[in-house]
PDB file of C-alpha atoms in Angstrom:
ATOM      1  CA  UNK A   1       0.000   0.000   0.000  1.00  0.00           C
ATOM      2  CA  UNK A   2       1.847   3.712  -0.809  1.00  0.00           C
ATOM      3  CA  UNK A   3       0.622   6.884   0.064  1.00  0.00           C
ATOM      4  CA  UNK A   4      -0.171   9.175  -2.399  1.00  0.00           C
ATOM      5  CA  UNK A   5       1.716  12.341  -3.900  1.00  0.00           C
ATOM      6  CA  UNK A   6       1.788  15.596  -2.245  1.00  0.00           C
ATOM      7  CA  UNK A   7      -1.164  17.451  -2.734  1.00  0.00           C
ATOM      8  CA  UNK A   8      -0.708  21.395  -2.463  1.00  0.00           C
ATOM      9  CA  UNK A   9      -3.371  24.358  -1.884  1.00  0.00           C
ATOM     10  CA  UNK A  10      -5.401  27.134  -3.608  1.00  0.00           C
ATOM     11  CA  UNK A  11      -5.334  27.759  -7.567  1.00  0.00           C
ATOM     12  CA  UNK A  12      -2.126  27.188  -7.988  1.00  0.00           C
ATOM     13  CA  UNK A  13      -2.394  23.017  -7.641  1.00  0.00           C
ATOM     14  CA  UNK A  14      -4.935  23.262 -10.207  1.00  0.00           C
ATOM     15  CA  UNK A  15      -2.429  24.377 -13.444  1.00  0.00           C
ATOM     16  CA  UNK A  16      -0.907  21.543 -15.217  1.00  0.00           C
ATOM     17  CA  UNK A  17      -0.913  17.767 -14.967  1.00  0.00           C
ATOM     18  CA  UNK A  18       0.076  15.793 -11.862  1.00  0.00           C
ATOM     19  CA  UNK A  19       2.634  13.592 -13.659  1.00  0.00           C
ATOM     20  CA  UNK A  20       3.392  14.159 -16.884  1.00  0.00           C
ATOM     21  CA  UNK A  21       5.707  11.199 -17.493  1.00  0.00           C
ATOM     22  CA  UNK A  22       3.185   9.000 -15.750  1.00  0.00           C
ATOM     23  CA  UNK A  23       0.628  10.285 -18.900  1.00  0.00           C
ATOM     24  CA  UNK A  24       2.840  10.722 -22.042  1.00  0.00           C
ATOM     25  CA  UNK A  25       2.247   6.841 -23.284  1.00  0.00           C
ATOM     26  CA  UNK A  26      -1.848   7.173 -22.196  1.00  0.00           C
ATOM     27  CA  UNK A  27      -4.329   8.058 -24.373  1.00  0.00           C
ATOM     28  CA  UNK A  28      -6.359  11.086 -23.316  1.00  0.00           C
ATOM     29  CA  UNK A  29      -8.758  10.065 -19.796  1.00  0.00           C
ATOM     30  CA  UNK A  30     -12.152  10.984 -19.009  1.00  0.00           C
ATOM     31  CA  UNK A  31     -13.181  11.266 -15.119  1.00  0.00           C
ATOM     32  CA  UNK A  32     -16.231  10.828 -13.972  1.00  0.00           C
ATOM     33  CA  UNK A  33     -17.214  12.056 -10.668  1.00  0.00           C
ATOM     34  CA  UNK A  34     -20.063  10.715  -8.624  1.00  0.00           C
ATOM     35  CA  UNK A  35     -21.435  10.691  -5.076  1.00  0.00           C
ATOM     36  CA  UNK A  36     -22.788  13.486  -3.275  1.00  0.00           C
ATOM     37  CA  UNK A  37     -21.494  17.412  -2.470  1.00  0.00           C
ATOM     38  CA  UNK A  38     -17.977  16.288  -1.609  1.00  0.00           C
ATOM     39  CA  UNK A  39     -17.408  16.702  -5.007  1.00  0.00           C
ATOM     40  CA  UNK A  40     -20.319  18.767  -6.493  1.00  0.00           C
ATOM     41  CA  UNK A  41     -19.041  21.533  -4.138  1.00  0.00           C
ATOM     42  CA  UNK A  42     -20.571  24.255  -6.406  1.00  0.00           C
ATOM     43  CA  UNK A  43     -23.200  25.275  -4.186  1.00  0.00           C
ATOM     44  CA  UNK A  44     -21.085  25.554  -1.318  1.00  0.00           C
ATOM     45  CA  UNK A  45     -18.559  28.582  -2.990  1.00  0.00           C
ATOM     46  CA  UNK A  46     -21.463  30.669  -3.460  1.00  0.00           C
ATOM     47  CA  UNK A  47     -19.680  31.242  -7.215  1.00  0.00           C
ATOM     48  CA  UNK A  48     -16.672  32.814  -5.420  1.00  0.00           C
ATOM     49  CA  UNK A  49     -14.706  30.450  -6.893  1.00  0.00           C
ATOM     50  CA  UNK A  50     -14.044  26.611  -9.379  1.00  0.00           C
ATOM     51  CA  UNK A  51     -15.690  23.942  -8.018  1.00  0.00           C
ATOM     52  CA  UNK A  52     -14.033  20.601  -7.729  1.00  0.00           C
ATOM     53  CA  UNK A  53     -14.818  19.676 -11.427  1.00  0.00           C
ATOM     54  CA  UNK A  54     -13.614  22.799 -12.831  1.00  0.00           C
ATOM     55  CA  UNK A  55     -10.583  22.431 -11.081  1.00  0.00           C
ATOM     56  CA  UNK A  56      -9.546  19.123 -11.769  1.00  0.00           C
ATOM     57  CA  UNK A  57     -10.260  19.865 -15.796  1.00  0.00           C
ATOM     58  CA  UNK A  58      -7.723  22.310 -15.077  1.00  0.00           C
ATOM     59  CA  UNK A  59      -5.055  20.106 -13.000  1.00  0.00           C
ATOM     60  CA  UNK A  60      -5.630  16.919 -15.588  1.00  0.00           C
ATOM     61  CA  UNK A  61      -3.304  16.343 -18.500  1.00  0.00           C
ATOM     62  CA  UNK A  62      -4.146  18.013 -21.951  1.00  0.00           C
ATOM     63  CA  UNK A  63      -6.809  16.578 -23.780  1.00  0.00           C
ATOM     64  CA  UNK A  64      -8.144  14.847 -20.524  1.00  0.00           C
ATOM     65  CA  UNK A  65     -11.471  15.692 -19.214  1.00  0.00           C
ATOM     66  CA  UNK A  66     -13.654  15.474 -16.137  1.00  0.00           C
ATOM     67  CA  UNK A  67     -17.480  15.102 -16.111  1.00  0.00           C
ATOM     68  CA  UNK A  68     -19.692  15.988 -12.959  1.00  0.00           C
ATOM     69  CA  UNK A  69     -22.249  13.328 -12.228  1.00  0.00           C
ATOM     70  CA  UNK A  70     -22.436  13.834  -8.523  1.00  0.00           C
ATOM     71  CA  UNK A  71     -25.371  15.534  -7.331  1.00  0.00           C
ATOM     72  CA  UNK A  72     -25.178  17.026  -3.327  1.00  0.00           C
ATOM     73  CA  UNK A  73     -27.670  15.336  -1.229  1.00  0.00           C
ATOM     74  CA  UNK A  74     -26.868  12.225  -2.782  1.00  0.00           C
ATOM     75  CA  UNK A  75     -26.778   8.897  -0.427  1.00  0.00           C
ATOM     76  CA  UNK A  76     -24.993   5.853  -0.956  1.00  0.00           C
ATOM     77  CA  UNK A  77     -27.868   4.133  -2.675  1.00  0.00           C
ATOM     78  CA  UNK A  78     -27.991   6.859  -5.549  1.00  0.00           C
ATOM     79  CA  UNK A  79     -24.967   6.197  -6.725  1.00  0.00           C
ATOM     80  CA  UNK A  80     -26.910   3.548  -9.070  1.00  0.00           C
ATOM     81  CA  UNK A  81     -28.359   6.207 -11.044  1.00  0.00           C
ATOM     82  CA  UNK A  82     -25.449   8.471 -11.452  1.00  0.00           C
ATOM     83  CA  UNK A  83     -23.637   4.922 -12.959  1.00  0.00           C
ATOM     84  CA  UNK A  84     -26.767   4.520 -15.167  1.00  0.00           C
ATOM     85  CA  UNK A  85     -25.640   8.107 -17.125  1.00  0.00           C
ATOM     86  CA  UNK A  86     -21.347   7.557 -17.478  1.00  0.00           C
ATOM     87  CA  UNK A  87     -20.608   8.754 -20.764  1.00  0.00           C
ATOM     88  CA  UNK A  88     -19.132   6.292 -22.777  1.00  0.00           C
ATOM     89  CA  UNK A  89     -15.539   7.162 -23.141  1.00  0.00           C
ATOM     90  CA  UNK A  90     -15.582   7.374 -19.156  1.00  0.00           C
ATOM     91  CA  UNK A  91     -11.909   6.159 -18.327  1.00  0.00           C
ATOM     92  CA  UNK A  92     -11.550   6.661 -14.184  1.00  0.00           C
ATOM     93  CA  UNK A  93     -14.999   6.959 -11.733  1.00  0.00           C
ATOM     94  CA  UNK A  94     -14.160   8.470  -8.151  1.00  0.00           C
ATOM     95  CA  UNK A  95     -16.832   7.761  -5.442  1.00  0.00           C
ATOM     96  CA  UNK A  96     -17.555  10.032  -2.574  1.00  0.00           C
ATOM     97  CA  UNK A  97     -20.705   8.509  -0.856  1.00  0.00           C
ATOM     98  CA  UNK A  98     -21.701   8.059   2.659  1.00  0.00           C
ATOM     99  CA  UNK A  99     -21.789  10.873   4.367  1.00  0.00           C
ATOM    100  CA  UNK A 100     -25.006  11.803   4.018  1.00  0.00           C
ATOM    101  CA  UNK A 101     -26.148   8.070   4.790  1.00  0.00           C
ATOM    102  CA  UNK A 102     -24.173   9.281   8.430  1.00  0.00           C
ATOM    103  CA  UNK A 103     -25.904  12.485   8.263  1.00  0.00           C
ATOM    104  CA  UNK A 104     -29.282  11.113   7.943  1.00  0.00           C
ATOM    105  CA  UNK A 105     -28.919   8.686  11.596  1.00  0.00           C
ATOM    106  CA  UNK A 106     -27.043  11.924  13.221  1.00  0.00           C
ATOM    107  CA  UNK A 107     -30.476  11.774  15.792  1.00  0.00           C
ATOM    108  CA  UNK A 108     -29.446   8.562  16.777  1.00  0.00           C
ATOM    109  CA  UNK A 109     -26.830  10.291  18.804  1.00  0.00           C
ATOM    110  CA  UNK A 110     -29.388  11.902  21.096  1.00  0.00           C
ATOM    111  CA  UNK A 111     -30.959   9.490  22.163  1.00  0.00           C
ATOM    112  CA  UNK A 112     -31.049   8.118  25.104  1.00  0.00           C
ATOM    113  CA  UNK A 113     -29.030   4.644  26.299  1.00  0.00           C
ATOM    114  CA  UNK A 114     -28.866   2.628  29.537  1.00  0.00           C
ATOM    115  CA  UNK A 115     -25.631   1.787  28.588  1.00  0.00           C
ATOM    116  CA  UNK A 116     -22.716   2.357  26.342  1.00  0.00           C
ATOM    117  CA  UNK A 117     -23.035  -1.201  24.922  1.00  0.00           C
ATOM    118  CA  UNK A 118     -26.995  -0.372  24.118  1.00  0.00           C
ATOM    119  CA  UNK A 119     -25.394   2.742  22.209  1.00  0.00           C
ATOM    120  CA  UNK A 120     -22.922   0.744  20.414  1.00  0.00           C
ATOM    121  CA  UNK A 121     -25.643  -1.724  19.552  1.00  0.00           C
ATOM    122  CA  UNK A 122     -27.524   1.263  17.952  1.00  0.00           C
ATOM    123  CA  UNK A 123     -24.237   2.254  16.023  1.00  0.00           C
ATOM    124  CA  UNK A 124     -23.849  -1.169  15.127  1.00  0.00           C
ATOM    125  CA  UNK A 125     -27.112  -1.761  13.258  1.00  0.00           C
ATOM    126  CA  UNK A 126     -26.708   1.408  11.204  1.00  0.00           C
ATOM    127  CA  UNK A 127     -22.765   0.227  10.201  1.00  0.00           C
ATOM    128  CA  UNK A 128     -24.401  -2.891   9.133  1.00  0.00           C
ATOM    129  CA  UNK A 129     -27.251  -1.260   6.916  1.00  0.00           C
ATOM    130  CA  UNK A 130     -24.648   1.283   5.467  1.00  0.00           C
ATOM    131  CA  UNK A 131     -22.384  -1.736   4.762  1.00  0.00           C
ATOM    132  CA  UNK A 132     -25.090  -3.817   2.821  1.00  0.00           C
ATOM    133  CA  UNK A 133     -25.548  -0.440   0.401  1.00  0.00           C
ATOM    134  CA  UNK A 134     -21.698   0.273   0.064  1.00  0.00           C
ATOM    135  CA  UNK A 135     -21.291  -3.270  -0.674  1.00  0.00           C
ATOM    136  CA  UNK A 136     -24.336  -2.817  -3.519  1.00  0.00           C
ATOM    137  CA  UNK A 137     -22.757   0.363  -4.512  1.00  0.00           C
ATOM    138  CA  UNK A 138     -19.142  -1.059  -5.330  1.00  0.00           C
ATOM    139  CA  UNK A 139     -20.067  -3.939  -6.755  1.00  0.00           C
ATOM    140  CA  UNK A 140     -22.684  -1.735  -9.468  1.00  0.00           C
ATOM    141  CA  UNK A 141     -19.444   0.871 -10.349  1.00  0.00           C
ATOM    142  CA  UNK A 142     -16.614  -2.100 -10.531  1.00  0.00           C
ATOM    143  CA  UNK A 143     -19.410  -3.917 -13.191  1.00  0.00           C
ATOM    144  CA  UNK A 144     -18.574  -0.537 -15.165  1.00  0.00           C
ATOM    145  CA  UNK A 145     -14.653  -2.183 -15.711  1.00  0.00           C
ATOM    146  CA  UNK A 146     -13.504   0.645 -15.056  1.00  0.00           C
ATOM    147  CA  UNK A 147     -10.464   2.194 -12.609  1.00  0.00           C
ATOM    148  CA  UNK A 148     -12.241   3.025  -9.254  1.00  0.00           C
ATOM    149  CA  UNK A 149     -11.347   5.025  -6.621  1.00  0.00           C
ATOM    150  CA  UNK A 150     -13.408   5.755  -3.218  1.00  0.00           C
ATOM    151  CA  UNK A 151     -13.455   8.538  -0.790  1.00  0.00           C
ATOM    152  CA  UNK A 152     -13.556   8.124   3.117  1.00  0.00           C
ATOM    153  CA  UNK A 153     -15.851  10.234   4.796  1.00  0.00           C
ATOM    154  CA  UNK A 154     -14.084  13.720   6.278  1.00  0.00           C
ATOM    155  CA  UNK A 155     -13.791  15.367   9.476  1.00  0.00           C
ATOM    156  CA  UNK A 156     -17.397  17.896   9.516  1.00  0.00           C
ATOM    157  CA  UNK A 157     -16.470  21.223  11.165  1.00  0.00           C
ATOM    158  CA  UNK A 158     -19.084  22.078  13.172  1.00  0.00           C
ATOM    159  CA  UNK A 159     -18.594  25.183  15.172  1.00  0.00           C
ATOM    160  CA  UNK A 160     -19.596  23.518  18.426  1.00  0.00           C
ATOM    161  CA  UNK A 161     -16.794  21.318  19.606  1.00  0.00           C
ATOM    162  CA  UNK A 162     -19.272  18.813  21.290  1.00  0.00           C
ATOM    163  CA  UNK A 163     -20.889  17.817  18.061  1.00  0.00           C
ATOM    164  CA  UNK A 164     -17.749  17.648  16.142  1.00  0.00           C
ATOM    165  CA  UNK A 165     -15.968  14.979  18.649  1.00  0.00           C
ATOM    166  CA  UNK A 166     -19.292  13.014  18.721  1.00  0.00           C
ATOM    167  CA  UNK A 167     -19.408  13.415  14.774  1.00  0.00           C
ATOM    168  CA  UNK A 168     -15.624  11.902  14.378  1.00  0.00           C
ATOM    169  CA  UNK A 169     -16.432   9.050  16.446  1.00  0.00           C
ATOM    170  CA  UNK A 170     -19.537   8.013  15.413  1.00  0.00           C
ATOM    171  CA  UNK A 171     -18.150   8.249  11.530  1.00  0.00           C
ATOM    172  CA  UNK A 172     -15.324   6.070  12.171  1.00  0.00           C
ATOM    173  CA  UNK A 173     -18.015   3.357  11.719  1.00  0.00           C
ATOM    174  CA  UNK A 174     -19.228   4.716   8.284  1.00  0.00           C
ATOM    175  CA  UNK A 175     -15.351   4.952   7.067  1.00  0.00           C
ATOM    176  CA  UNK A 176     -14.637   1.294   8.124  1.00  0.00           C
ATOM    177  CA  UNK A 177     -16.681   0.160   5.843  1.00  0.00           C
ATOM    178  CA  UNK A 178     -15.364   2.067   2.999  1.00  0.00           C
ATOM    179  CA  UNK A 179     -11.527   1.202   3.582  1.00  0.00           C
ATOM    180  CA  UNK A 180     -12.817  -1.707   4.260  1.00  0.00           C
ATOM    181  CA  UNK A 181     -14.953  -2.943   1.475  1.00  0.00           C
ATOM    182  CA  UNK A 182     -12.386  -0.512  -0.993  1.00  0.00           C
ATOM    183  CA  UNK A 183      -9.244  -2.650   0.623  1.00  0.00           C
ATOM    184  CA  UNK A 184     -10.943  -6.352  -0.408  1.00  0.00           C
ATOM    185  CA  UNK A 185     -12.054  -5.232  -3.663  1.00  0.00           C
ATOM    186  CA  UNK A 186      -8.583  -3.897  -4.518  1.00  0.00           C
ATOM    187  CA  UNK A 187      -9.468  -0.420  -4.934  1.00  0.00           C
ATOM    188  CA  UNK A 188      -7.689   2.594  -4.477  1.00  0.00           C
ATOM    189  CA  UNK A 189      -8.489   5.323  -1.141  1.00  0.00           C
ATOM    190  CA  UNK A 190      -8.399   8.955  -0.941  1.00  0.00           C
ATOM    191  CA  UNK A 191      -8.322   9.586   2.497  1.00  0.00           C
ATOM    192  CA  UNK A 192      -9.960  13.124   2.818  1.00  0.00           C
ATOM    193  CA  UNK A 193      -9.429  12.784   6.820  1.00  0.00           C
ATOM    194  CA  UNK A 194      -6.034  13.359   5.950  1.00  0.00           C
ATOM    195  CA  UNK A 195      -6.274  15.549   2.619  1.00  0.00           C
ATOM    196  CA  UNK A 196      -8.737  17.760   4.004  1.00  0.00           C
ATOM    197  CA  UNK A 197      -7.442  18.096   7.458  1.00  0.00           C
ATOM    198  CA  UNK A 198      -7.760  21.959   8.363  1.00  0.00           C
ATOM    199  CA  UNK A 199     -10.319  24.347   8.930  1.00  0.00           C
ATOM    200  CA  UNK A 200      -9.558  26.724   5.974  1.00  0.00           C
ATOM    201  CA  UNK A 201     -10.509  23.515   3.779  1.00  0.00           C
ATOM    202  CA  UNK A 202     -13.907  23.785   4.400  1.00  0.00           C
ATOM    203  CA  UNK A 203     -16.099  26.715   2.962  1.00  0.00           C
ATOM    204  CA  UNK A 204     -19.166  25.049   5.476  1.00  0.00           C
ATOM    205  CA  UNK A 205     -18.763  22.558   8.505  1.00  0.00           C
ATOM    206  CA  UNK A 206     -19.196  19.432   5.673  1.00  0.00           C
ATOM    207  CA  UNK A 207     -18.642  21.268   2.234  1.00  0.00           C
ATOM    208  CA  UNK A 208     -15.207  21.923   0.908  1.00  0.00           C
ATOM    209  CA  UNK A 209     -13.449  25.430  -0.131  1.00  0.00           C
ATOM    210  CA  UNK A 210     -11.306  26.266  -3.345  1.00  0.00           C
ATOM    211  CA  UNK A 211      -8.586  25.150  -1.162  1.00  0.00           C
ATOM    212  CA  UNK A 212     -10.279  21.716  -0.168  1.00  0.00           C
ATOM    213  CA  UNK A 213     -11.178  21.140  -3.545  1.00  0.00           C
ATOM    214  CA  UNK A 214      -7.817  21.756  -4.635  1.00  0.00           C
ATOM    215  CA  UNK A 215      -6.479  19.431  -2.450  1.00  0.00           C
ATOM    216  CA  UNK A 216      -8.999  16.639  -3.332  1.00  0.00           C
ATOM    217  CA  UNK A 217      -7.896  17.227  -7.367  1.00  0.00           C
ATOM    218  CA  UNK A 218      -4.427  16.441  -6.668  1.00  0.00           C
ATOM    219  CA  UNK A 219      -4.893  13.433  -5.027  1.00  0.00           C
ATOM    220  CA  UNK A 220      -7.689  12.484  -8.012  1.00  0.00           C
ATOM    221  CA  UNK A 221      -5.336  13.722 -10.456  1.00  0.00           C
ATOM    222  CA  UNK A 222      -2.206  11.962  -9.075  1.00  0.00           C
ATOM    223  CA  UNK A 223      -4.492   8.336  -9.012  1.00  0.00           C
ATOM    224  CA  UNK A 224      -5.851   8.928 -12.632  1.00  0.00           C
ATOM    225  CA  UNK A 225      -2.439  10.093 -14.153  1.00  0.00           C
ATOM    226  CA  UNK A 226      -0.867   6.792 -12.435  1.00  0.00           C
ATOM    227  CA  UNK A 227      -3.602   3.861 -12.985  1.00  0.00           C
ATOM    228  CA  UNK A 228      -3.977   1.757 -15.947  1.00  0.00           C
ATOM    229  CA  UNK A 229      -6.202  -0.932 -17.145  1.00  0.00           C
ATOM    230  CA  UNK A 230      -3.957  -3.661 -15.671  1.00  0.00           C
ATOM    231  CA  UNK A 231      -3.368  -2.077 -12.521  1.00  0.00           C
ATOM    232  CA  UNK A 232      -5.662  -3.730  -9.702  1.00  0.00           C
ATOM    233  CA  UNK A 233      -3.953  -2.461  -6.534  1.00  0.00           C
ATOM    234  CA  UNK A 234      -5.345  -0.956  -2.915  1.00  0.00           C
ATOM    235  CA  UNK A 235      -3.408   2.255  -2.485  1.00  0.00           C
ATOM    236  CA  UNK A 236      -3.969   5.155   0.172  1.00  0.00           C
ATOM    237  CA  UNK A 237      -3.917   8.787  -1.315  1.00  0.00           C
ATOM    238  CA  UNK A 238      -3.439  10.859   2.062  1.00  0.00           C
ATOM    239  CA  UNK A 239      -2.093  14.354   0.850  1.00  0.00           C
ATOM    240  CA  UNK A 240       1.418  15.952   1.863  1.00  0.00           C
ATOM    241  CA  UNK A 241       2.656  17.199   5.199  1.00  0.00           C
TER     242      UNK A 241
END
């Protein structure tokens, strides 16, 4: 398993390819993105700025090109739909789904337990439904035979610090499943616990700024520039120090 390359901030990641040499003997690529506002960030920038597609058009190697199919709001189960309109010279898909499915049971962490196993138990049952559509998700995009590459679930920013230590904890169980399921499949992980890992990343407490976004297109770019047909390997893409 190798990290991946060192993503950097702001506009300036986005100009030019991530690897030329890894790209000169590839025909041009077409990435697809799909999943939920992770990556259809748009609404998020208020038009103060490229969204996540616009920027990774502009970080991908000339002639490539990058189609938005992800729709915020999306859950894990939509996914399906999104697969059912790839255009056909699609060439890379990157996932970014589950969040929303966490968002969704957030309640859950109000209510009341008589103990902490009860509360696990809760937790429990809603990893285990998650898993069950992640698993149906995967399975749908790999049927595409196409390179695949999944997104954990981030760290939200919510301004109260309560919410945002129960939030981390209770998505560990969400993001287990992903690496999980992503690691026996053979696919590829960008981490964005790791790429997106300060406040200024985030333009709201679970949507990502220019800068986020920027840091998300590297590590896309960086996968796309360096996977091929016959590559089937698990790799982590965690950004740069």
């Amino acid at each position: 398993m190798a990290l991946g390359m060192t993503a950097t901030g702001g506009l300036a990641a986005c100009a030019g390819p991530a690897s030329t040499q890894a790209v000169a003997t590839q025909s041009p690529g077409h990435v697809v993105l799909l999943g939920d506002s992770v990556l259809d960030n748009a609404g998020y920038l208020r038009g103060g700025g490229p969204d996540i597609a616009a920027q990774l058009g502009m970080r991908l190697p000339p002639g490539w090109r990058a189609t938005l199919l992800a729709r915020g709001g999306s859950v894990t189960a939509d996914v399906a739909g999104q697969l059912g309109r790839l255009p056909r010279d699609a060439t890379h898909l990157v996932i970014s789904a589950g969040g929303n499915d966490a968002g969704r049971q957030e309640a859950v962490l109000g209510e009341p337990a008589g103990s902490v196993a009860e509360g696990l138990a809760r937790i429990a049952a809603i990893r285990e439904a998650f898993a069950r559509d992640y698993r149906t998700m995967l399975d749908a995009a790999r049927g595409s035979s196409l390179p695949v590459a999944v997104c954990t679930i981030y760290d939200p920013r919510f301004p109260d610090p309560g919410r945002r230590r129960l939030a981390v904890v209770a998505l560990a169980a969400f993001n287990d499943v992903i690496t999980r399921e992503a690691f026996a499949r053979d696919l590829p992980v960008i981490d964005l616990r790791l790429v997106c890992n300060a406040d200024e990343d985030f333009a709201a407490p679970t949507g990502p700024a220019i800068r986020g976004g920027a840091k998300i297109v590297a590590e896309i770019a960086a996968w796309a520039a360096r996977r091929g047909p016959a590559i089937r390997r698990s790799e982590v893409f965690a950004g740069g120090s």
